[in-house]
Each structure stands twice: as C-alpha cells, then as structure tokens.
PDB file of C-alpha atoms and ligand atoms in Angstrom:
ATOM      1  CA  UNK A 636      17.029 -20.320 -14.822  1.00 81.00           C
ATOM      2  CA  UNK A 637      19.569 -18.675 -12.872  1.00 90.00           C
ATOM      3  CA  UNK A 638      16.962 -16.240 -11.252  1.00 93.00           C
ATOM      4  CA  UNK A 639      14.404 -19.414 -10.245  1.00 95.00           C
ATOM      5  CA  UNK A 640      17.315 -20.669  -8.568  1.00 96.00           C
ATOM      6  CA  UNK A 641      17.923 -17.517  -6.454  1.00 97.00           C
ATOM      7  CA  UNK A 642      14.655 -17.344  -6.177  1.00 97.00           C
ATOM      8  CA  UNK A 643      14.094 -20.719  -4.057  1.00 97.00           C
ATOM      9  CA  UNK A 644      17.189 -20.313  -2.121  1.00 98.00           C
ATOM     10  CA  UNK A 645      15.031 -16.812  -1.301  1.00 98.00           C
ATOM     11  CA  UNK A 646      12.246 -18.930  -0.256  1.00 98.00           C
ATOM     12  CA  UNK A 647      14.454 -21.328   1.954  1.00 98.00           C
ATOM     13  CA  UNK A 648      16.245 -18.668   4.065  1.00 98.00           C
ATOM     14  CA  UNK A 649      12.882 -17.407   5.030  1.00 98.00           C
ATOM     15  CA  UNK A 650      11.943 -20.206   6.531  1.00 98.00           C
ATOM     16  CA  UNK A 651      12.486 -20.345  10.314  1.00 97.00           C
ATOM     17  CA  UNK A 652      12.503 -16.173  10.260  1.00 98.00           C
ATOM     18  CA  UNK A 653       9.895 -13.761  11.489  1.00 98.00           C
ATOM     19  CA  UNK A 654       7.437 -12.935   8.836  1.00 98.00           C
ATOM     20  CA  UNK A 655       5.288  -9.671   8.537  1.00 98.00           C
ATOM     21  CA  UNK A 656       2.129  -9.770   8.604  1.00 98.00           C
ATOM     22  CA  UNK A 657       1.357  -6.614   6.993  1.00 98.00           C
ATOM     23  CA  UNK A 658       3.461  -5.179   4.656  1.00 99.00           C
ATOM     24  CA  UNK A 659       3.037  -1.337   2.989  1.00 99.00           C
ATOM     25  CA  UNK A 660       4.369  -0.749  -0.312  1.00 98.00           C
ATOM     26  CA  UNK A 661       4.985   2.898  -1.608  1.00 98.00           C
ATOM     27  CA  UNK A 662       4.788   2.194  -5.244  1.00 98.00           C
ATOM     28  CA  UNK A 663       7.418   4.962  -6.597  1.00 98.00           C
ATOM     29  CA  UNK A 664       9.170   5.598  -9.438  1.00 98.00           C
ATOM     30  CA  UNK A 665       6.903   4.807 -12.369  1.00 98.00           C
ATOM     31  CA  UNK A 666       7.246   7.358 -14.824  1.00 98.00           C
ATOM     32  CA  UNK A 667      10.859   7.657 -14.483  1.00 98.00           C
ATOM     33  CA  UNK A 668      10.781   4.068 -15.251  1.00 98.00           C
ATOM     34  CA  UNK A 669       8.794   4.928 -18.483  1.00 98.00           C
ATOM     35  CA  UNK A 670      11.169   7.302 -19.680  1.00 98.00           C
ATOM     36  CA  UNK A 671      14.019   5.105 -19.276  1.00 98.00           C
ATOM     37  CA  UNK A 672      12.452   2.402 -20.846  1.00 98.00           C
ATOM     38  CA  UNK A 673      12.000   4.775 -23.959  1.00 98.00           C
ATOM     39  CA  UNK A 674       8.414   5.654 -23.532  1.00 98.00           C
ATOM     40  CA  UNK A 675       7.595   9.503 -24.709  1.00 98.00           C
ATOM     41  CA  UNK A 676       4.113   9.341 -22.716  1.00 98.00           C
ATOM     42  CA  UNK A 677       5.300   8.812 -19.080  1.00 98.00           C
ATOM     43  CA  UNK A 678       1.246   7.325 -18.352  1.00 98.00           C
ATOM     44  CA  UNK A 679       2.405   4.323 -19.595  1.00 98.00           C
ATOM     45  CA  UNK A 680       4.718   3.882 -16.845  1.00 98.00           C
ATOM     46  CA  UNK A 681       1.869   4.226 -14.587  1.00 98.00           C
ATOM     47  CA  UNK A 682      -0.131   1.450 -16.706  1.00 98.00           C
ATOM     48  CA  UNK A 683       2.968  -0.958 -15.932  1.00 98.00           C
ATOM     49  CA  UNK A 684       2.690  -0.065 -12.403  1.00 98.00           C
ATOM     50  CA  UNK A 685      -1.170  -1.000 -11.784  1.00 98.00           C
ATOM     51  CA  UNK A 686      -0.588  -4.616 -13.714  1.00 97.00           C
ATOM     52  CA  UNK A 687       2.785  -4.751 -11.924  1.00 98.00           C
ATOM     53  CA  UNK A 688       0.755  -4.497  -8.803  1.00 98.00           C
ATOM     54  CA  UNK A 689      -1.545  -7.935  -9.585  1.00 97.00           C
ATOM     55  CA  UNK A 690       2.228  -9.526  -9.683  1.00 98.00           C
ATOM     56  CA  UNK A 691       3.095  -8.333  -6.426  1.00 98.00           C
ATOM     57  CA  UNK A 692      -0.260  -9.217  -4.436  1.00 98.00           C
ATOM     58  CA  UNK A 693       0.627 -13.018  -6.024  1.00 98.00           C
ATOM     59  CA  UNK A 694       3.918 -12.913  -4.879  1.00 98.00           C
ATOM     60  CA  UNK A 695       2.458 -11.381  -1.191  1.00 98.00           C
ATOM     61  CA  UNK A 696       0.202 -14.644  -1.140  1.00 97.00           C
ATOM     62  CA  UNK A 697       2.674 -16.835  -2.032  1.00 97.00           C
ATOM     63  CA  UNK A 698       4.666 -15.595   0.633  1.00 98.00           C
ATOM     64  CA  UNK A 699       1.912 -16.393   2.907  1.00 97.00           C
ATOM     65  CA  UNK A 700       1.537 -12.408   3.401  1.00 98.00           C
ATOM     66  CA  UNK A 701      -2.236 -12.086   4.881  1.00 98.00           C
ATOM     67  CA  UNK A 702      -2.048  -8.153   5.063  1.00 98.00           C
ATOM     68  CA  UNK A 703      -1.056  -5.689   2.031  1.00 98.00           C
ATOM     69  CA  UNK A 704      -1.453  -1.763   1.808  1.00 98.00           C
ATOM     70  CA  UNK A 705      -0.381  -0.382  -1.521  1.00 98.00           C
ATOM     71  CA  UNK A 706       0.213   3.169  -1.925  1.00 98.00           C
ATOM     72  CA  UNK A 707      -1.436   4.628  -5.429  1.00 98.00           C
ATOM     73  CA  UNK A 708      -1.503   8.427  -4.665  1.00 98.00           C
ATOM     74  CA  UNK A 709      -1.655  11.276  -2.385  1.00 98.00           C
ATOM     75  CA  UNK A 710      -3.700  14.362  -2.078  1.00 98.00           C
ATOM     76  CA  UNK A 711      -0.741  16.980  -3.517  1.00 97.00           C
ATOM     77  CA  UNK A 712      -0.425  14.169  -6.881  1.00 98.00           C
ATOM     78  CA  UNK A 713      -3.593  14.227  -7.430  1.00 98.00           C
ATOM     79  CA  UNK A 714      -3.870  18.485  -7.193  1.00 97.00           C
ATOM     80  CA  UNK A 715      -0.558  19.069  -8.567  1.00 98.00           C
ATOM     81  CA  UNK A 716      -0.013  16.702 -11.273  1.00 98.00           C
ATOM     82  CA  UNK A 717      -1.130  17.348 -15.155  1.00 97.00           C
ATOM     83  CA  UNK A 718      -4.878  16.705 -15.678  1.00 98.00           C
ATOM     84  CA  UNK A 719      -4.260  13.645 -18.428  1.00 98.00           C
ATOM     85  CA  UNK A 720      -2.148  11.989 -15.797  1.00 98.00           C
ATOM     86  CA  UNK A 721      -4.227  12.384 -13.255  1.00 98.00           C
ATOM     87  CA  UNK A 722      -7.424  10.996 -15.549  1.00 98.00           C
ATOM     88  CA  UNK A 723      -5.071   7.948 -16.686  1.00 98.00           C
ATOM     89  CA  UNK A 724      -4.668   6.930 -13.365  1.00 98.00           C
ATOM     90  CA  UNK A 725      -7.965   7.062 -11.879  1.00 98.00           C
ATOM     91  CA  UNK A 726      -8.866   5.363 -15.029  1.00 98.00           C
ATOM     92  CA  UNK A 727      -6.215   2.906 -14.577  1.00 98.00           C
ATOM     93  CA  UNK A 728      -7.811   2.622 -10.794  1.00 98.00           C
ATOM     94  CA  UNK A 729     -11.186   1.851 -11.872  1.00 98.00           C
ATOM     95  CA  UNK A 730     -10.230  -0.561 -14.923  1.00 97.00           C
ATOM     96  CA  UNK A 731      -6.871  -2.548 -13.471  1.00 97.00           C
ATOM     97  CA  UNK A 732      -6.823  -2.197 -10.114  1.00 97.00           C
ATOM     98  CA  UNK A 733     -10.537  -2.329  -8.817  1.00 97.00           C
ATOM     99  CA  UNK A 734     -11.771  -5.425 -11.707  1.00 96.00           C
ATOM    100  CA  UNK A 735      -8.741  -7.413 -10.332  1.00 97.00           C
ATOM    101  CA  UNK A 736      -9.596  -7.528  -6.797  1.00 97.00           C
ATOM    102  CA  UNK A 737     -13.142  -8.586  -7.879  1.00 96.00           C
ATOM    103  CA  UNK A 738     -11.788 -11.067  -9.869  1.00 96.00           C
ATOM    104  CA  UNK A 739      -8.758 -12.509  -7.409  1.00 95.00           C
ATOM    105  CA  UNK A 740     -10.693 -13.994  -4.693  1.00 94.00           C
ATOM    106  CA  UNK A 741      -7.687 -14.200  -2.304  1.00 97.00           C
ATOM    107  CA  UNK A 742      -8.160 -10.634  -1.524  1.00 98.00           C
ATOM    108  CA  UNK A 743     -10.739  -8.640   1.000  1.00 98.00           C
ATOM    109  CA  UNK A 744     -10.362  -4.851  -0.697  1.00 98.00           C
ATOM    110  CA  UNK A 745     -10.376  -1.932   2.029  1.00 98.00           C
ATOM    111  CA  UNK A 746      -9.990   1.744   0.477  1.00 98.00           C
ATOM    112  CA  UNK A 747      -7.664   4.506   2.721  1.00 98.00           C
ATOM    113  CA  UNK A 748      -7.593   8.184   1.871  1.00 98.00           C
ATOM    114  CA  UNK A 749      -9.815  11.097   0.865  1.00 98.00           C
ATOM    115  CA  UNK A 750     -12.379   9.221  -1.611  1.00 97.00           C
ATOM    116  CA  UNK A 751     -13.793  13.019  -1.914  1.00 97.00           C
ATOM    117  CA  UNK A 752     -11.083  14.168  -3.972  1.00 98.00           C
ATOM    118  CA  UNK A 753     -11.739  11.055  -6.387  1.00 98.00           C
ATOM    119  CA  UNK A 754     -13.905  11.536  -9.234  1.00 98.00           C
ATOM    120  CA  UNK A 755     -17.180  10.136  -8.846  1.00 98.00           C
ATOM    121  CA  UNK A 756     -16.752   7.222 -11.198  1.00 98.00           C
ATOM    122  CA  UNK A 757     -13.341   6.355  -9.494  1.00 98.00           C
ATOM    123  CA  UNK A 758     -14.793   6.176  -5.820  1.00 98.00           C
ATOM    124  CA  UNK A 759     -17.827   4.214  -6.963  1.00 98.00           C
ATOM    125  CA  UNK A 760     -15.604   1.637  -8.837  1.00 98.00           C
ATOM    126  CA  UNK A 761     -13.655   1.285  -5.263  1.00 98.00           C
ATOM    127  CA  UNK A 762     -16.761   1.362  -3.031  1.00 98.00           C
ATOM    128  CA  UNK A 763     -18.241  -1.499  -5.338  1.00 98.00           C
ATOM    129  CA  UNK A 764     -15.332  -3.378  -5.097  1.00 98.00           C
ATOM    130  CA  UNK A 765     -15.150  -3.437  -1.372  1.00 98.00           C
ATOM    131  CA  UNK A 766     -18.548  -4.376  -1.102  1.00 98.00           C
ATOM    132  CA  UNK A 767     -18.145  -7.393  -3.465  1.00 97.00           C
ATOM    133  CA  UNK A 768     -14.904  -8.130  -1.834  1.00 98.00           C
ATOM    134  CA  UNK A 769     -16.504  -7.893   1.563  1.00 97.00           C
ATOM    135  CA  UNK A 770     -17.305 -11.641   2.792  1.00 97.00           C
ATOM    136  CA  UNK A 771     -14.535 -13.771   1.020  1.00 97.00           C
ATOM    137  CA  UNK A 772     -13.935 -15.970   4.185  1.00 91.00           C
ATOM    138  CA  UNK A 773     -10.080 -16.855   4.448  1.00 94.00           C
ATOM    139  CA  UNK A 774      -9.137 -13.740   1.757  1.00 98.00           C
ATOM    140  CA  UNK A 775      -6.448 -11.720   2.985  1.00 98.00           C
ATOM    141  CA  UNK A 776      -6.598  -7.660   3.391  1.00 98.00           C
ATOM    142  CA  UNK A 777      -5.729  -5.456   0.584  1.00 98.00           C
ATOM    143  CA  UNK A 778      -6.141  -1.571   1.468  1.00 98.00           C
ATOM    144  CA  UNK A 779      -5.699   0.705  -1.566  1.00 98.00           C
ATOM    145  CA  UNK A 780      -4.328   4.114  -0.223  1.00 98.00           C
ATOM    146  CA  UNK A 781      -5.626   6.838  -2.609  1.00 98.00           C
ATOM    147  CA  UNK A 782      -5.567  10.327  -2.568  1.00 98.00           C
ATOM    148  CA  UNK A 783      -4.121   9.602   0.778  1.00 98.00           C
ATOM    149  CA  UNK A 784      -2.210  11.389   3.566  1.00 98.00           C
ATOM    150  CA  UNK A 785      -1.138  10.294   7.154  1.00 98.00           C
ATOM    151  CA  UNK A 786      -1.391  13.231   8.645  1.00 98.00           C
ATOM    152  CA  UNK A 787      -5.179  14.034   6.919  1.00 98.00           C
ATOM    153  CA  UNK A 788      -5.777  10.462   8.243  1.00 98.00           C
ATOM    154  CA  UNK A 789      -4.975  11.381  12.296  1.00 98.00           C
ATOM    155  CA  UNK A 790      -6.364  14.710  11.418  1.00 98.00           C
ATOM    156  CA  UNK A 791     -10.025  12.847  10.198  1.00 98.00           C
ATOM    157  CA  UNK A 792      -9.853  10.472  13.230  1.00 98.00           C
ATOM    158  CA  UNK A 793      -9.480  13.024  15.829  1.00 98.00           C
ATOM    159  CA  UNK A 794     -12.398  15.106  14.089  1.00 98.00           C
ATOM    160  CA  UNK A 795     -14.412  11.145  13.868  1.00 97.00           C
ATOM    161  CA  UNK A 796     -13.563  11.041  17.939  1.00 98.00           C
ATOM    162  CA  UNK A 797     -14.959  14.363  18.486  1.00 97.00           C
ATOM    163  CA  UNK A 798     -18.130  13.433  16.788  1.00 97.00           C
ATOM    164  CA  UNK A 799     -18.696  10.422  18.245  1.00 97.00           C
ATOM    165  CA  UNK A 800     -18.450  12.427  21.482  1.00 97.00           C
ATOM    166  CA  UNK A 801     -20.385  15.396  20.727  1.00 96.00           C
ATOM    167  CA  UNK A 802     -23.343  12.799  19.745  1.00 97.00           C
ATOM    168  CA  UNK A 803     -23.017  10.514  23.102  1.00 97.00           C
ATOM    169  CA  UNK A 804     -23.052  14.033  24.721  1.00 98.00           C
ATOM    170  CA  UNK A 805     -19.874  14.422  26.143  1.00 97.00           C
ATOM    171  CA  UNK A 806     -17.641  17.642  26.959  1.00 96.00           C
ATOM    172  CA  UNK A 807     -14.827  18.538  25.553  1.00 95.00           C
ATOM    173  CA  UNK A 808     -13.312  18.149  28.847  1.00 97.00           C
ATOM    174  CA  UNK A 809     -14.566  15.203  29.108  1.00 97.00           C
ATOM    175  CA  UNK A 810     -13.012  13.829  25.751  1.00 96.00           C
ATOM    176  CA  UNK A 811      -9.739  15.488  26.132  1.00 97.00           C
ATOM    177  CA  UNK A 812      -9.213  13.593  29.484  1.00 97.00           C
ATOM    178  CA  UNK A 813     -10.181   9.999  28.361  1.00 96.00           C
ATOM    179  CA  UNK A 814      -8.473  10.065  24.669  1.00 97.00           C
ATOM    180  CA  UNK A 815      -6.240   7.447  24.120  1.00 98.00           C
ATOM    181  CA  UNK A 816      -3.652   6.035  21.150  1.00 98.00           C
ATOM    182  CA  UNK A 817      -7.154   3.051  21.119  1.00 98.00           C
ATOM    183  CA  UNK A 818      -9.261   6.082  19.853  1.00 97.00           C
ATOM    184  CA  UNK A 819      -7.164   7.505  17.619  1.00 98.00           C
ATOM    185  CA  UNK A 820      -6.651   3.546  16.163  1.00 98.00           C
ATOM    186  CA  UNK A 821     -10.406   2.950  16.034  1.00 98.00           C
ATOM    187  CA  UNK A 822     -11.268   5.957  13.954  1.00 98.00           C
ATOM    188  CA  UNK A 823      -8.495   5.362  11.039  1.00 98.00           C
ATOM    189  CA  UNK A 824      -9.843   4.720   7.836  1.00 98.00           C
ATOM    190  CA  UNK A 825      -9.598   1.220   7.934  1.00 98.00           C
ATOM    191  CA  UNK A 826      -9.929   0.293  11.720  1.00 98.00           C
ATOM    192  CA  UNK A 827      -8.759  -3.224  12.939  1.00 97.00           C
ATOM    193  CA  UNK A 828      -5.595  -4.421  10.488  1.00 98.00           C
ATOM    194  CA  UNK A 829      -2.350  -4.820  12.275  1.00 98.00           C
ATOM    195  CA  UNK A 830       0.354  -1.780  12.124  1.00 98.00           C
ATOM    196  CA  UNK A 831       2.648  -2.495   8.733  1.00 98.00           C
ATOM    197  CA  UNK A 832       5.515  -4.382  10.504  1.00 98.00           C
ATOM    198  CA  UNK A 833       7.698  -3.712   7.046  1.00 98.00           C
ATOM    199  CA  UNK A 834       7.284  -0.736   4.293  1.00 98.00           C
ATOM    200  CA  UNK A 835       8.981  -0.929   1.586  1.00 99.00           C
ATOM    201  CA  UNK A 836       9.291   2.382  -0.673  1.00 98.00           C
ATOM    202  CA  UNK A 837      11.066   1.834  -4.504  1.00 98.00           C
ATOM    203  CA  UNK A 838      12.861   4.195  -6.618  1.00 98.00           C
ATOM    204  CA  UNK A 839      15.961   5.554  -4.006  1.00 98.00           C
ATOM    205  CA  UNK A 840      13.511   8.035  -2.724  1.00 98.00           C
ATOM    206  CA  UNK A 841      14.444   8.091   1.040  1.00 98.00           C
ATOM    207  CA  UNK A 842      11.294   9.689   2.479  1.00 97.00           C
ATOM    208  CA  UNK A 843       8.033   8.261   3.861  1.00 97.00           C
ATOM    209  CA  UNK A 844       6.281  11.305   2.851  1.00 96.00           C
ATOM    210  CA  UNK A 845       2.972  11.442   4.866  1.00 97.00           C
ATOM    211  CA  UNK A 846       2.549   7.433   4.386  1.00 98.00           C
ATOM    212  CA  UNK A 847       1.067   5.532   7.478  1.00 98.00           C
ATOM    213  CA  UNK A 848       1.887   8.302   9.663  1.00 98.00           C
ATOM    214  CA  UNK A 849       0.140   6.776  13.098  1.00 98.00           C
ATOM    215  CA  UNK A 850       0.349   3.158  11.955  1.00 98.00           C
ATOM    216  CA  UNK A 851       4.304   2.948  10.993  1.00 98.00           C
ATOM    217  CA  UNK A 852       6.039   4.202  13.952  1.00 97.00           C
ATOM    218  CA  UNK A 853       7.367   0.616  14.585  1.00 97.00           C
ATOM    219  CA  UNK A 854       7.971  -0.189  11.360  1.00 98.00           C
ATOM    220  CA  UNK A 855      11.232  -1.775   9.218  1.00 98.00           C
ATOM    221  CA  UNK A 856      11.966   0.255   6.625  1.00 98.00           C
ATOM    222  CA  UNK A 857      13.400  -1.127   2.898  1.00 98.00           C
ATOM    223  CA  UNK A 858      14.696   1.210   0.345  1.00 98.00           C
ATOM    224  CA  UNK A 859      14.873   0.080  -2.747  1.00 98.00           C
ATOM    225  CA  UNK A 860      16.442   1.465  -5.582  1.00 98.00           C
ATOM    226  CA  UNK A 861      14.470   0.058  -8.046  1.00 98.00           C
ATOM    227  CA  UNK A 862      11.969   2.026  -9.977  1.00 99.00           C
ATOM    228  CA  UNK A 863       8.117   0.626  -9.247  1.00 98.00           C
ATOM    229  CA  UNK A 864       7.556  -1.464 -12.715  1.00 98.00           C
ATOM    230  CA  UNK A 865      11.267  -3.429 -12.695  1.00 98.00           C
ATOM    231  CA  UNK A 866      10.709  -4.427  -9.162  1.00 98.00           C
ATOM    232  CA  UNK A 867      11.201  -8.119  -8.873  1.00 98.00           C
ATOM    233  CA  UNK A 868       9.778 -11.051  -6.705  1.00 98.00           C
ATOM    234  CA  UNK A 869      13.012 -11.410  -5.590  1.00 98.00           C
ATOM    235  CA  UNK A 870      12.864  -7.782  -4.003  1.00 98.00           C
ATOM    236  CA  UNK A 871      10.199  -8.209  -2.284  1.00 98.00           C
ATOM    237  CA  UNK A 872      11.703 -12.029  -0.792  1.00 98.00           C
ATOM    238  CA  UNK A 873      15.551 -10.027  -0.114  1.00 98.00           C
ATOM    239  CA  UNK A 874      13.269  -7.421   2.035  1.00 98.00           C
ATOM    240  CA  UNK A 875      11.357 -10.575   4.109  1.00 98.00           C
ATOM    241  CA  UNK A 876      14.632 -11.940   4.682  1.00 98.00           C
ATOM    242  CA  UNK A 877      16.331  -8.668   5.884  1.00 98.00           C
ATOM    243  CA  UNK A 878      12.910  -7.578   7.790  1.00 98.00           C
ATOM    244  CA  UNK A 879      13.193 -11.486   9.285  1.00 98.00           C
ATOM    245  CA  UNK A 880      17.229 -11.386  10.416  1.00 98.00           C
ATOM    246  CA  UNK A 881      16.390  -7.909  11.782  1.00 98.00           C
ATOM    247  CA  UNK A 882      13.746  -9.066  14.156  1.00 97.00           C
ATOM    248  CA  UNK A 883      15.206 -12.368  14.660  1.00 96.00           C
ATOM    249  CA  UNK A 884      18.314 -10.154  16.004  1.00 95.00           C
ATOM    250  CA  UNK A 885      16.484  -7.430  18.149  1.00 92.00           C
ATOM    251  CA  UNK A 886      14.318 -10.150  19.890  1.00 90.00           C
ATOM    252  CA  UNK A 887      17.622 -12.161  20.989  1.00 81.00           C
TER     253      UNK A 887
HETATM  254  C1  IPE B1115       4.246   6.764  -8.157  1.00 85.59           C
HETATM  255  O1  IPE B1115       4.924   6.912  -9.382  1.00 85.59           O
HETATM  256  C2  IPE B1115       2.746   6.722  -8.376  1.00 85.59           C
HETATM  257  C3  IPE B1115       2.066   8.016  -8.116  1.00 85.59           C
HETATM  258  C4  IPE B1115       2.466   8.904  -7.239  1.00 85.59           C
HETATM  259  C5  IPE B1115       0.849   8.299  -8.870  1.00 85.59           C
HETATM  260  P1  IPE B1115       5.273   8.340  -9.889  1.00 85.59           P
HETATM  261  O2  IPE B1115       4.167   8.827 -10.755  1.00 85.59           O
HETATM  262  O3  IPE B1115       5.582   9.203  -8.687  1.00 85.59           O
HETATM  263  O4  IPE B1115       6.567   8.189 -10.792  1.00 85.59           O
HETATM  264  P2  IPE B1115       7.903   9.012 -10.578  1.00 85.59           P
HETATM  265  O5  IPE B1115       8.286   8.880  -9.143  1.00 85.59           O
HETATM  266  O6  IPE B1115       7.628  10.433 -10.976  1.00 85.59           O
HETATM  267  O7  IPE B1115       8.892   8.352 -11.479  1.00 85.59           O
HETATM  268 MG1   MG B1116       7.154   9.678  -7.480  1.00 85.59          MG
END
C-alpha cells in the first residue's frame, strides 16, 4: 500500500524532467544476495537475477524507456568463475533470458560481447532470438552484453575499421589520417543505438569495470546499494528522477 503510494508520487515527479533514452544496467550483486537470503547454492541467486530482469524491462517500458542494455557477464567471469556457475548461467541465458524476449514483443533483442567465448548452444539461443526479434515495428532495443568487455569492444572495432579498409584498398596511411570517433561508433557491436545517457550499477560496487567503455563517457552514473535480485521499481524511478533534476540543472 504504502510502497504503491511512493511509487506514483515516483511517477509524478518525473513528469516534466528529462528522461533517458537509453539506460545500462550492470546487474551486480546476485550471489551475495543468495547467500544472504539463506541460499547454500549461490546459482540460485543468479536464477533470481535473470527473472528479476523480465521485471525490470516492464518497469523500463512503463517508464516509456525505448533503449535498455543489461549487463549479464564479462570475459574474466566467464574464464575465472567455477565451471557449474558458469553452465547455470549460460543455461539460465538460453532458457530465461533468450525465450522471454521471444515471447515479450515490446522488445527488439541485440547481443554485445564476445559470442565466441559462449558455448555453442548459448550463442545460437541468442542469435535465434535476435533474428525472431528482428522486425517488431514500434519494439524498443534490448542489447544483452555477454561475455563482454569495453575495451575488447574498441579493440574489435578498430581491427573491423582496418578490415573494411584493407578490402576497399586503402593504406594504412591512408586510414590513420581519415579515422574518426564516427568509425570507431559504426563498428561497435551494435552500431546505431544512442550512448546510455544513465548506468546504473547495484550492489555498492563503485567501479564501471570495462562496461560501455566508448559509449558512456557522457553518462550519469547511479550507485546503488542494493544487491541485483532486491532491486525495486522504485530504484530504478529514484534514479530517473535524480538522472532528470541533474540534467534539468546542468542545462539551466
Ligand atoms: C553479477 O552477479 C552477474 C555476473 C557477473 C554473472 P555476481 O555473480 O557478480 O554476484 P556477486 O557480485 O558475486 O554477488
Ligand atoms: Mg559481482
């Protein structure tokens, strides 16, 4: 009762403030929600997380959010972290994640990151998706980051720019003179969305650890203390309305 309340006074300070168009989410924090919550096997914190994620792409809608880039794993998680985690979560990927973007047709899927370091069956599921995904008219954009790193990203375009050029024919020379921040852009892995005007990270890390290197240089940042699975819709509308008073300030 209390919280629906909050909740719509939420929804009425936003209106009238700047709203993002694109908004990153570093998804952090789920297994040490598990263990608080009790759980021995810290997976199932990860399970909460994926479903947790459906919530959150509802709330972005409802919001009127048209952009969303959700942060599952990088490269190091996927090398360092325990083999049974690692399977859980790509299993997760395939089952939660990739089956609810086919099924919620507000969404146009997009995948970022190193799909070589997924197992087979996890970047098919993905690929699939995208391609079923592809021609919603009016969805909005949902890029899953996976086994994903911002600097491996700029590092991939600049090697996709020197391709392109060595098969047009052009010198090195040539390339090195003409590059521009518009080349760099093109050759991301998912070309054309607008640059994340707010990221918001949970779990008190302070970091942005290799997330949207190139694309977040402008970008508000929210903290938030909450572990991944306990964070609420009224997290994400308290970060709007902070992102929206900050803009609203710096542009009079
Ligand atoms: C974030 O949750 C998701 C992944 C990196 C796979 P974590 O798995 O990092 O959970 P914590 O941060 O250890 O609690
Ligand atoms: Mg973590």
């Amino acid at each position: 009762m209390l919280y629906s309340l909050y909740t719509r006074r939420l929804r009425r300070q936003l209106v009238g403030l700047p709203k993002p168009q694109h908004v990153a989410i570093a998804m952090d924090g789920n297994r040490r929600w598990a263990k608080r919550a009790g759980y021995d096997d810290v997976r199932i914190g990860h399970r909460f997380g994926a479903e947790h994620l459906e919530l959150f792409l509802q709330w972005c809608a409802d919001a009127g959010i048209p952009c969303v880039t959700a942060w599952v794993a990088s490269p190091s998680n996927l090398r360092k972290r325990d083999a049974d985690q690692v399977d859980y979560l790509m299993n997760l990927t395939e089952t939660v994640l990739a089956e609810h973007v086919r099924r919620d047709n507000r969404w146009r899927l997009h995948v970022a990151g190193q799909l070589d370091l997924l197992p087979d069956s996890t970047a098919r599921a993905l690929k699939e998706a995208v391609e079923e995904t592809r021609d919603r008219p009016d969805a909005g954009d949902l890029t899953i980051a996976i086994a994903y790193s911002g600097r491996l990203e700029v590092l991939d375009a600049v090697r996709s720019v020197l391709d392109e050029a060595a098969a047009d024919g052009r010198s090195i020379e040539e390339v090195a003179d003409a590059l521009s921040e518009d080349d760099i852009s093109r050759h991301l892995y998912v070309p054309g969305l607008p640059d994340p005007e707010l990221v918001i990270r949970t779990s008190g890390e302070l970091r942005m650890s290799d997330f949207l290197l190139w694309q977040a240089t402008g970008s508000e940042i929210e903290f938030c203390d909450l572990y991944w699975p306990a964070f609420r819709e009224v997290d994400l509308l308290r970060a709007l309305r902070t992102y929206g008073r900050r803009r609203l300030e710096r542009s009079s």
